[in-house]
Amino acid sequence: MSLLIKNGRIITATDDYFGDILIDGETIVAIGNAFDEGDLDPEQVIDATGKLVFPGGIDPHTHLAMPFMGAFSSDDYESGTLAALYGGTTTLIDYAIQSKGESLYSTLNTWKQKAEGKTYGDYSFHIAITDYNDDVRNELKDIIEKEGISSFKTFMAYKGSLMIDDRQMLDIMNEVKKFGGLIAVHATNGDMIDYLVNKYVSEKKLSPLYHYLSQPEITESEAAGRFIDLAFQSGVKAYVVHMTCEGAINKVRQATLRNQNLFIESCPQYLLLDASLYDKDFEGAKWVMSPPLREKKDQQALWSGIQQGLIQVIGTDHCPFMWKDKKKGEHDFTKIPNGAPGIEHRLELLYSEGVLKNRIDLNKFVEINSTNAAKIFGLFPQKGTIAPGSDADLVIFDPNKEHTISVDTHHHNCDYSAYEGWKVKGKTETVILRGQIAIKNGEINIEKGYGKFLKRKKPL
Ligand code: URP
Ligand code: ZN
Ligand code: ZN
């Protein structure tokens, strides 16, 4: 199929211009000015006058159909990729979590099976290594070079389940470095958190507020600093997921004084929501996530970190749970499954709260939503930009449309919204995925299963 998008304002990480985009099959074949429709004879034409055209969003931090803390995250690969598409995210990189005793190959196959045939959008996986041993070490080369999984996640917290120790971390780093891969981390100090959790439980302080109080800023800044130092020592490419606070950003700032391949991600919830939400008694469970929401001064530090180039990526850490599952922790915050929904709202929140409030410009918007993730996770230039030869993954965005985020209108399979009642200006209008018009006029136009697994290259 050929498709011509006319008169859009085309935004990439570096450019901002008016033009026409010609798509043939799955690929962008030409970009120009005032193409003559008669000459090109495209099968379909979209007039994007007055609209912004962005590369499809890439969310590199999601948890779909994940068993966690006695429940399953409530979006599976069908509903999760659909919600993502409605919000302008055409590709996501989900976490395949190794179970105890499982090989990395088995982990990958398990998670591929969950997704295969069910996705609307394109997807890949990072593998989270939670049970490291010699057999796992021996799998790393093939997983990176044959399977196209070039990033691995490690946890410095969730003591007793997902956490690994520093010795294991260093060995994983050294091995992954040999093959050009990247190590991502959930950087909070699992022992400090465990100590504080036990203290509050023994004092019968069991409301969601104590989830927040058991993960103070220093638990994150300490672990982020330690991880950054370990990564520097090993020379591996390193990525800290969901950074939330000033103390951790300052560790990154210090590291810029030396030459290190270090990348940082934050999430809309940490930029926009704050810890006062934990004062709402059990309703605070809606925002029980790890790390927890922080203070206003941390939001300021994160926005500055984006502007200063210390934070390169905004993912969502989309990990929704139904309220009935959150309620398992009604009398004990340690039983509240950690995570919140957000995959659909990333672009619209960042446009409305970021671009329109002059915290970021349009090029930075594209960088943090798409281009940097594509580069860091080995998808560029197939994904992450608008250029001849790239996949035709495009978002046609109405910069003037106002709407209100609500559980009544979102596409997440979750019975609450983390942003209920939040008013935004700017809306994803049309989404094109590999040349197919996927979302138009609020309707999905592609079949379930159209989304495909992406083998990734090594990080740039
Ligand atoms: O609370 C969160 N973030 N849940 C998902 C797992 C993780 O730590 O990323
Ligand atoms: Zn995490
Ligand atoms: Zn996560």
CSV table of C-alpha atoms in Angstrom, one decimal, residues 41-424:
chain,number,residue,atom,x,y,z
A,41,ASP,CA,-0.8,8.3,-7.4
A,42,PRO,CA,-0.8,7.1,-3.8
A,43,GLU,CA,-3.6,4.7,-2.7
A,44,GLN,CA,-4.3,6.8,0.4
A,45,VAL,CA,-3.8,10.4,1.3
A,46,ILE,CA,-3.9,12.0,4.7
A,47,ASP,CA,-4.0,15.7,5.0
A,48,ALA,CA,-2.0,16.7,8.1
A,49,THR,CA,-2.5,20.5,7.8
A,50,GLY,CA,-2.3,22.0,11.2
A,51,LYS,CA,-1.0,18.8,12.8
A,52,LEU,CA,2.4,17.7,14.1
A,53,VAL,CA,4.0,14.6,12.8
A,54,PHE,CA,6.2,12.6,15.2
A,55,PRO,CA,8.1,9.3,14.9
A,56,GLY,CA,6.1,6.6,16.6
A,57,GLY,CA,6.7,6.5,20.3
A,58,ILE,CA,9.0,3.9,21.9
A,59,ASP,CA,8.3,2.9,25.5
A,60,PRO,CA,11.3,0.8,26.7
A,61,HIS,CA,9.8,0.1,30.2
A,62,THR,CA,6.6,-1.9,30.4
A,63,HIS,CA,5.3,-4.9,32.3
A,64,LEU,CA,2.6,-6.8,30.5
A,65,ALA,CA,1.0,-9.9,31.8
A,66,MET,CA,3.6,-10.0,34.5
A,67,PRO,CA,3.2,-12.3,37.6
A,68,PHE,CA,4.2,-10.0,40.5
A,69,MET,CA,3.5,-9.9,44.3
A,70,GLY,CA,0.7,-12.4,44.1
A,71,ALA,CA,-1.1,-10.9,41.1
A,72,PHE,CA,-0.7,-10.4,37.4
A,73,SER,CA,-0.3,-7.0,35.8
A,74,SER,CA,-3.7,-6.5,34.3
A,75,ASP,CA,-2.8,-5.5,30.7
A,76,ASP,CA,-1.7,-8.4,28.6
A,77,TYR,CA,0.0,-8.0,25.2
A,78,GLU,CA,-3.3,-7.4,23.5
A,79,SER,CA,-4.7,-4.7,25.7
A,80,GLY,CA,-1.3,-3.2,26.5
A,81,THR,CA,-0.2,-2.7,22.9
A,82,LEU,CA,-3.6,-1.4,22.0
A,83,ALA,CA,-3.6,1.2,24.7
A,84,ALA,CA,0.0,2.1,23.7
A,85,LEU,CA,-1.1,2.6,20.1
A,86,TYR,CA,-4.0,4.9,21.1
A,87,GLY,CA,-1.4,7.0,22.9
A,88,GLY,CA,1.0,7.1,20.0
A,89,THR,CA,3.5,4.5,21.2
A,90,THR,CA,4.1,2.1,18.3
A,91,THR,CA,6.9,0.0,19.9
A,92,LEU,CA,7.5,-1.2,23.4
A,93,ILE,CA,10.2,-3.1,25.1
A,94,ASP,CA,8.8,-5.3,27.8
A,95,TYR,CA,10.6,-7.1,30.6
A,96,ALA,CA,10.9,-10.9,30.4
A,97,ILE,CA,11.6,-11.8,34.0
A,98,GLN,CA,13.7,-14.9,34.7
A,99,SER,CA,12.1,-17.3,37.3
A,100,LYS,CA,14.3,-19.0,39.8
A,101,GLY,CA,16.1,-22.0,38.2
A,102,GLU,CA,15.1,-21.0,34.7
A,103,SER,CA,17.5,-20.5,31.8
A,104,LEU,CA,17.5,-17.2,29.8
A,105,TYR,CA,16.4,-19.1,26.7
A,106,SER,CA,13.4,-20.6,28.6
A,107,THR,CA,12.6,-17.1,29.9
A,108,LEU,CA,12.6,-15.6,26.5
A,109,ASN,CA,10.5,-18.4,25.0
A,110,THR,CA,7.9,-18.1,27.8
A,111,TRP,CA,7.5,-14.4,27.3
A,112,LYS,CA,7.5,-14.7,23.5
A,113,GLN,CA,4.7,-17.1,23.8
A,114,LYS,CA,2.7,-14.7,25.9
A,115,ALA,CA,3.0,-12.1,23.2
A,116,GLU,CA,3.0,-14.0,19.9
A,117,GLY,CA,-0.1,-13.4,17.8
A,118,LYS,CA,-1.6,-11.0,20.4
A,119,THR,CA,0.0,-7.7,19.8
A,120,TYR,CA,-1.2,-4.7,17.9
A,121,GLY,CA,2.1,-2.8,18.2
A,122,ASP,CA,5.7,-3.9,17.7
A,123,TYR,CA,7.7,-5.2,20.6
A,124,SER,CA,10.9,-6.6,22.0
A,125,PHE,CA,12.1,-7.7,25.4
A,126,HIS,CA,14.8,-7.0,27.9
A,127,ILE,CA,15.6,-10.0,30.0
A,128,ALA,CA,15.7,-9.5,33.7
A,129,ILE,CA,18.3,-11.7,35.3
A,130,THR,CA,17.2,-12.7,38.8
A,131,ASP,CA,19.0,-16.1,39.2
A,132,TYR,CA,22.6,-15.7,38.0
A,133,ASN,CA,24.9,-18.7,37.6
A,134,ASP,CA,27.5,-20.3,35.2
A,135,ASP,CA,24.8,-21.6,32.9
A,136,VAL,CA,23.2,-18.2,32.6
A,137,ARG,CA,26.5,-16.6,32.0
A,138,ASN,CA,27.1,-19.0,29.1
A,139,GLU,CA,23.8,-18.1,27.5
A,140,LEU,CA,24.5,-14.3,27.3
A,141,LYS,CA,26.5,-14.4,24.0
A,142,ASP,CA,23.8,-16.2,22.0
A,143,ILE,CA,21.0,-14.3,23.6
A,144,ILE,CA,22.6,-11.0,22.4
A,145,GLU,CA,24.0,-12.2,19.1
A,146,LYS,CA,21.4,-14.7,17.9
A,147,GLU,CA,18.2,-13.7,19.6
A,148,GLY,CA,18.5,-9.9,19.3
A,149,ILE,CA,18.1,-9.2,23.0
A,150,SER,CA,20.9,-6.8,23.7
A,151,SER,CA,19.8,-5.4,27.1
A,152,PHE,CA,19.4,-7.1,30.5
A,153,LYS,CA,17.8,-5.8,33.6
A,154,THR,CA,19.0,-6.3,37.1
A,155,PHE,CA,17.4,-5.5,40.4
A,156,MET,CA,19.3,-4.0,43.4
A,157,ALA,CA,16.0,-4.3,45.4
A,158,TYR,CA,13.1,-6.7,46.0
A,159,LYS,CA,15.2,-8.6,48.4
A,160,GLY,CA,14.3,-12.3,48.5
A,161,SER,CA,12.8,-12.4,45.0
A,162,LEU,CA,14.4,-10.4,42.2
A,163,MET,CA,17.4,-8.8,43.9
A,164,ILE,CA,21.0,-9.8,43.0
A,165,ASP,CA,24.2,-8.8,44.9
A,166,ASP,CA,27.1,-6.6,43.8
A,167,ARG,CA,29.4,-9.5,43.0
A,168,GLN,CA,26.8,-11.0,40.6
A,169,MET,CA,26.2,-7.5,39.2
A,170,LEU,CA,29.9,-7.1,38.4
A,171,ASP,CA,30.2,-10.5,36.7
A,172,ILE,CA,27.0,-9.9,34.6
A,173,MET,CA,28.4,-6.5,33.6
A,174,ASN,CA,31.8,-7.9,32.6
A,175,GLU,CA,30.2,-10.7,30.5
A,176,VAL,CA,27.6,-8.4,28.8
A,177,LYS,CA,30.3,-5.9,28.0
A,178,LYS,CA,32.2,-8.6,26.1
A,179,PHE,CA,29.4,-8.9,23.6
A,180,GLY,CA,28.4,-5.3,23.4
A,181,GLY,CA,25.2,-5.4,25.4
A,182,LEU,CA,23.7,-3.1,28.0
A,183,ILE,CA,22.8,-3.5,31.6
A,184,ALA,CA,19.7,-1.8,32.9
A,185,VAL,CA,19.0,-1.5,36.6
A,186,HIS,CA,16.3,-0.9,39.2
A,187,ALA,CA,18.6,1.0,41.5
A,188,THR,CA,17.4,1.2,45.1
A,189,ASN,CA,19.1,-0.3,48.1
A,190,GLY,CA,17.2,-3.6,48.8
A,191,ASP,CA,18.7,-4.1,52.3
A,192,MET,CA,17.9,-0.6,53.5
A,193,ILE,CA,14.4,-0.9,52.2
A,194,ASP,CA,14.0,-4.4,53.7
A,195,TYR,CA,15.2,-3.0,57.1
A,196,LEU,CA,12.8,-0.1,57.0
A,197,VAL,CA,9.8,-2.3,55.8
A,198,ASN,CA,10.4,-4.6,58.7
A,199,LYS,CA,10.7,-1.8,61.2
A,200,TYR,CA,7.3,-0.3,60.1
A,201,VAL,CA,5.6,-3.6,60.0
A,202,SER,CA,6.8,-4.4,63.6
A,203,GLU,CA,5.5,-1.0,64.6
A,204,LYS,CA,2.1,-1.9,63.0
A,205,LYS,CA,2.5,1.0,60.6
A,206,LEU,CA,0.8,-0.6,57.6
A,207,SER,CA,-0.9,2.0,55.4
A,208,PRO,CA,0.4,2.9,51.9
A,209,LEU,CA,2.2,5.9,53.4
A,210,TYR,CA,4.7,3.5,54.9
A,211,HIS,CA,5.5,2.1,51.5
A,212,TYR,CA,6.7,5.6,50.7
A,213,LEU,CA,8.5,6.0,54.0
A,214,SER,CA,10.4,2.7,53.6
A,215,GLN,CA,12.0,3.9,50.4
A,216,PRO,CA,13.4,7.3,51.2
A,217,GLU,CA,15.4,9.2,48.6
A,218,ILE,CA,18.8,8.0,50.0
A,219,THR,CA,17.8,4.3,49.2
A,220,GLU,CA,17.8,5.4,45.6
A,221,SER,CA,20.7,7.8,45.5
A,222,GLU,CA,23.0,5.3,47.2
A,223,ALA,CA,22.1,2.5,44.9
A,224,ALA,CA,22.2,4.6,41.7
A,225,GLY,CA,25.7,5.9,42.7
A,226,ARG,CA,26.9,2.3,43.5
A,227,PHE,CA,25.6,1.0,40.2
A,228,ILE,CA,27.1,3.8,38.2
A,229,ASP,CA,30.5,3.1,39.9
A,230,LEU,CA,30.3,-0.6,39.2
A,231,ALA,CA,29.4,0.0,35.6
A,232,PHE,CA,32.3,2.5,35.3
A,233,GLN,CA,34.6,-0.1,36.7
A,234,SER,CA,33.5,-2.7,34.2
A,235,GLY,CA,33.1,-0.4,31.2
A,236,VAL,CA,29.7,-1.8,30.3
A,237,LYS,CA,27.0,0.4,28.8
A,238,ALA,CA,24.6,1.1,31.6
A,239,TYR,CA,21.0,2.4,32.0
A,240,VAL,CA,19.2,3.3,35.1
A,241,VAL,CA,15.4,2.8,34.8
A,242,HIS,CA,12.7,4.9,36.5
A,243,MET,CA,15.0,7.5,38.2
A,244,THR,CA,12.9,9.6,40.5
A,245,CYS,CA,14.9,12.0,42.7
A,246,GLU,CA,17.4,14.8,43.0
A,247,GLY,CA,19.9,12.7,45.0
A,248,ALA,CA,20.1,10.1,42.2
A,249,ILE,CA,20.3,12.7,39.5
A,250,ASN,CA,23.2,14.3,41.3
A,251,LYS,CA,25.1,11.0,41.2
A,252,VAL,CA,24.6,11.0,37.4
A,253,ARG,CA,25.8,14.6,37.3
A,254,GLN,CA,29.0,13.6,39.1
A,255,ALA,CA,29.5,10.8,36.7
A,256,THR,CA,29.5,13.2,33.7
A,257,LEU,CA,33.0,14.3,34.9
A,258,ARG,CA,34.3,11.0,33.6
A,259,ASN,CA,33.9,9.2,30.4
A,260,GLN,CA,31.1,6.7,30.9
A,261,ASN,CA,28.4,5.2,28.7
A,262,LEU,CA,25.5,5.9,31.0
A,263,PHE,CA,21.9,6.5,30.2
A,264,ILE,CA,19.0,7.5,32.4
A,265,GLU,CA,15.3,7.0,32.2
A,266,SER,CA,12.5,8.6,34.2
A,267,CYS,CA,8.7,8.3,33.9
A,268,PRO,CA,5.8,10.8,33.7
A,269,GLN,CA,4.5,9.8,37.1
A,270,TYR,CA,7.7,11.0,38.7
A,271,LEU,CA,7.7,14.3,36.7
A,272,LEU,CA,4.0,15.1,37.5
A,273,LEU,CA,2.7,13.3,40.6
A,274,ASP,CA,4.0,13.6,44.1
A,275,ALA,CA,4.1,11.9,47.5
A,276,SER,CA,1.1,13.9,48.9
A,277,LEU,CA,-1.0,11.2,47.2
A,278,TYR,CA,0.0,8.8,49.9
A,279,ASP,CA,-1.8,10.9,52.4
A,280,LYS,CA,-5.1,9.6,51.0
A,281,ASP,CA,-5.4,6.6,53.3
A,282,PHE,CA,-5.8,3.4,51.3
A,283,GLU,CA,-6.5,5.2,48.1
A,284,GLY,CA,-2.8,5.9,48.1
A,285,ALA,CA,-2.4,2.3,47.0
A,286,LYS,CA,-3.2,3.4,43.4
A,287,TRP,CA,0.3,5.0,43.4
A,288,VAL,CA,2.2,2.3,45.4
A,289,MET,CA,5.0,1.7,43.0
A,290,SER,CA,8.8,1.3,43.4
A,291,PRO,CA,10.5,3.6,43.7
A,292,PRO,CA,7.6,5.7,45.2
A,293,LEU,CA,6.5,9.1,44.1
A,294,ARG,CA,8.7,11.8,45.5
A,295,GLU,CA,8.6,15.5,46.3
A,296,LYS,CA,8.0,18.7,44.2
A,297,LYS,CA,11.8,19.5,44.5
A,298,ASP,CA,12.5,16.1,42.8
A,299,GLN,CA,10.1,16.9,39.9
A,300,GLN,CA,12.1,20.1,39.4
A,301,ALA,CA,15.3,18.2,39.4
A,302,LEU,CA,14.0,15.7,36.9
A,303,TRP,CA,12.8,18.3,34.4
A,304,SER,CA,16.2,20.0,34.8
A,305,GLY,CA,17.9,16.7,34.2
A,306,ILE,CA,16.0,16.3,31.0
A,307,GLN,CA,16.9,19.8,29.8
A,308,GLN,CA,20.6,19.2,30.7
A,309,GLY,CA,20.7,15.9,28.9
A,310,LEU,CA,21.3,13.9,32.0
A,311,ILE,CA,18.0,12.0,31.4
A,312,GLN,CA,17.6,10.7,27.9
A,313,VAL,CA,14.5,8.6,28.0
A,314,ILE,CA,11.0,8.8,29.4
A,315,GLY,CA,9.4,5.4,29.7
A,316,THR,CA,6.3,4.6,31.7
A,317,ASP,CA,7.1,1.5,33.8
A,318,HIS,CA,3.5,0.6,32.9
A,319,CYS,CA,2.6,-2.0,35.5
A,320,PRO,CA,-1.2,-1.8,36.1
A,321,PHE,CA,-3.1,-3.8,38.7
A,322,MET,CA,-6.8,-4.1,39.2
A,323,TRP,CA,-8.2,-2.5,42.4
A,324,LYS,CA,-9.2,-5.9,43.7
A,325,ASP,CA,-5.5,-6.9,43.6
A,326,LYS,CA,-4.3,-3.6,45.2
A,327,LYS,CA,-6.9,-4.3,48.0
A,328,LYS,CA,-4.9,-7.4,49.0
A,329,GLY,CA,-2.8,-4.9,50.8
A,330,GLU,CA,-5.6,-3.1,52.5
A,331,HIS,CA,-4.2,-4.0,56.0
A,332,ASP,CA,-0.6,-4.4,55.0
A,333,PHE,CA,1.2,-2.2,52.5
A,334,THR,CA,3.8,-4.9,51.8
A,335,LYS,CA,1.0,-6.9,50.1
A,336,ILE,CA,0.0,-4.2,47.6
A,337,PRO,CA,1.3,-5.2,44.2
A,338,ASN,CA,3.7,-2.4,43.1
A,339,GLY,CA,3.0,-0.6,39.9
A,340,ALA,CA,0.5,1.7,38.1
A,341,PRO,CA,-1.0,2.2,34.7
A,342,GLY,CA,0.3,4.8,32.2
A,343,ILE,CA,1.3,3.5,28.8
A,344,GLU,CA,-1.4,5.3,26.9
A,345,HIS,CA,-0.7,8.8,28.3
A,346,ARG,CA,3.1,9.3,27.9
A,347,LEU,CA,3.1,11.4,24.8
A,348,GLU,CA,0.0,13.5,25.7
A,349,LEU,CA,1.3,14.3,29.2
A,350,LEU,CA,4.8,15.2,28.0
A,351,TYR,CA,3.4,17.4,25.2
A,352,SER,CA,0.9,19.1,27.5
A,353,GLU,CA,3.0,19.4,30.6
A,354,GLY,CA,6.4,19.5,28.9
A,355,VAL,CA,6.2,21.3,25.6
A,356,LEU,CA,3.3,23.6,26.3
A,357,LYS,CA,4.7,24.6,29.7
A,358,ASN,CA,8.1,25.4,28.1
A,359,ARG,CA,9.9,22.7,30.0
A,360,ILE,CA,11.1,21.0,26.8
A,361,ASP,CA,11.0,21.9,23.1
A,362,LEU,CA,9.5,19.7,20.4
A,363,ASN,CA,12.9,18.2,19.4
A,364,LYS,CA,13.6,17.2,23.0
A,365,PHE,CA,10.0,15.8,23.1
A,366,VAL,CA,10.8,13.4,20.2
A,367,GLU,CA,14.2,12.6,21.6
A,368,ILE,CA,12.9,11.4,25.0
A,369,ASN,CA,9.8,9.7,23.6
A,370,SER,CA,11.4,7.8,20.7
A,371,THR,CA,14.8,8.6,19.2
A,372,ASN,CA,17.0,8.1,22.2
A,373,ALA,CA,15.3,4.8,23.2
A,374,ALA,CA,15.8,3.6,19.6
A,375,LYS,CA,19.5,4.4,19.7
A,376,ILE,CA,20.2,3.0,23.2
A,377,PHE,CA,18.3,-0.2,22.6
A,378,GLY,CA,19.5,-1.0,19.1
A,379,LEU,CA,16.5,-0.1,17.0
A,380,PHE,CA,17.8,3.0,15.2
A,381,PRO,CA,17.3,4.1,12.4
A,382,GLN,CA,14.6,1.4,11.7
A,383,LYS,CA,12.6,3.1,14.5
A,384,GLY,CA,12.9,6.4,16.3
A,385,THR,CA,13.0,8.8,13.4
A,386,ILE,CA,11.3,10.0,10.2
A,387,ALA,CA,13.6,9.4,7.3
A,388,PRO,CA,13.7,7.5,4.0
A,389,GLY,CA,14.4,3.9,4.7
A,390,SER,CA,12.9,4.0,8.3
A,391,ASP,CA,9.8,2.1,9.2
A,392,ALA,CA,6.7,4.2,8.6
A,393,ASP,CA,5.8,4.5,12.3
A,394,LEU,CA,4.2,7.9,12.6
A,395,VAL,CA,2.0,9.8,15.0
A,396,ILE,CA,-0.2,12.6,13.6
A,397,PHE,CA,-0.9,14.8,16.6
A,398,ASP,CA,-3.5,17.5,17.0
A,399,PRO,CA,-1.8,20.1,19.1
A,400,ASN,CA,-5.0,21.9,20.0
A,401,LYS,CA,-7.4,19.2,21.0
A,402,GLU,CA,-8.2,19.3,24.8
A,403,HIS,CA,-9.3,16.3,26.7
A,404,THR,CA,-9.4,14.8,30.2
A,405,ILE,CA,-7.7,11.6,31.2
A,406,SER,CA,-10.1,9.2,32.8
A,407,VAL,CA,-10.7,5.5,33.6
A,408,ASP,CA,-13.9,6.0,31.5
A,409,THR,CA,-12.0,6.7,28.3
A,410,HIS,CA,-8.6,5.1,28.6
A,411,HIS,CA,-7.8,1.8,26.9
A,412,HIS,CA,-5.8,0.3,29.7
A,413,ASN,CA,-7.3,-2.9,31.2
A,414,CYS,CA,-7.3,-1.3,34.6
A,415,ASP,CA,-10.2,-0.1,36.7
A,416,TYR,CA,-8.6,3.1,37.8
A,417,SER,CA,-6.5,5.8,36.2
A,418,ALA,CA,-3.4,7.2,37.9
A,419,TYR,CA,-4.2,10.6,36.3
A,420,GLU,CA,-8.0,10.7,36.8
A,421,GLY,CA,-9.3,14.1,35.9
A,422,TRP,CA,-6.0,15.4,34.5
A,423,LYS,CA,-6.7,17.9,31.7
A,424,VAL,CA,-4.3,17.8,28.7
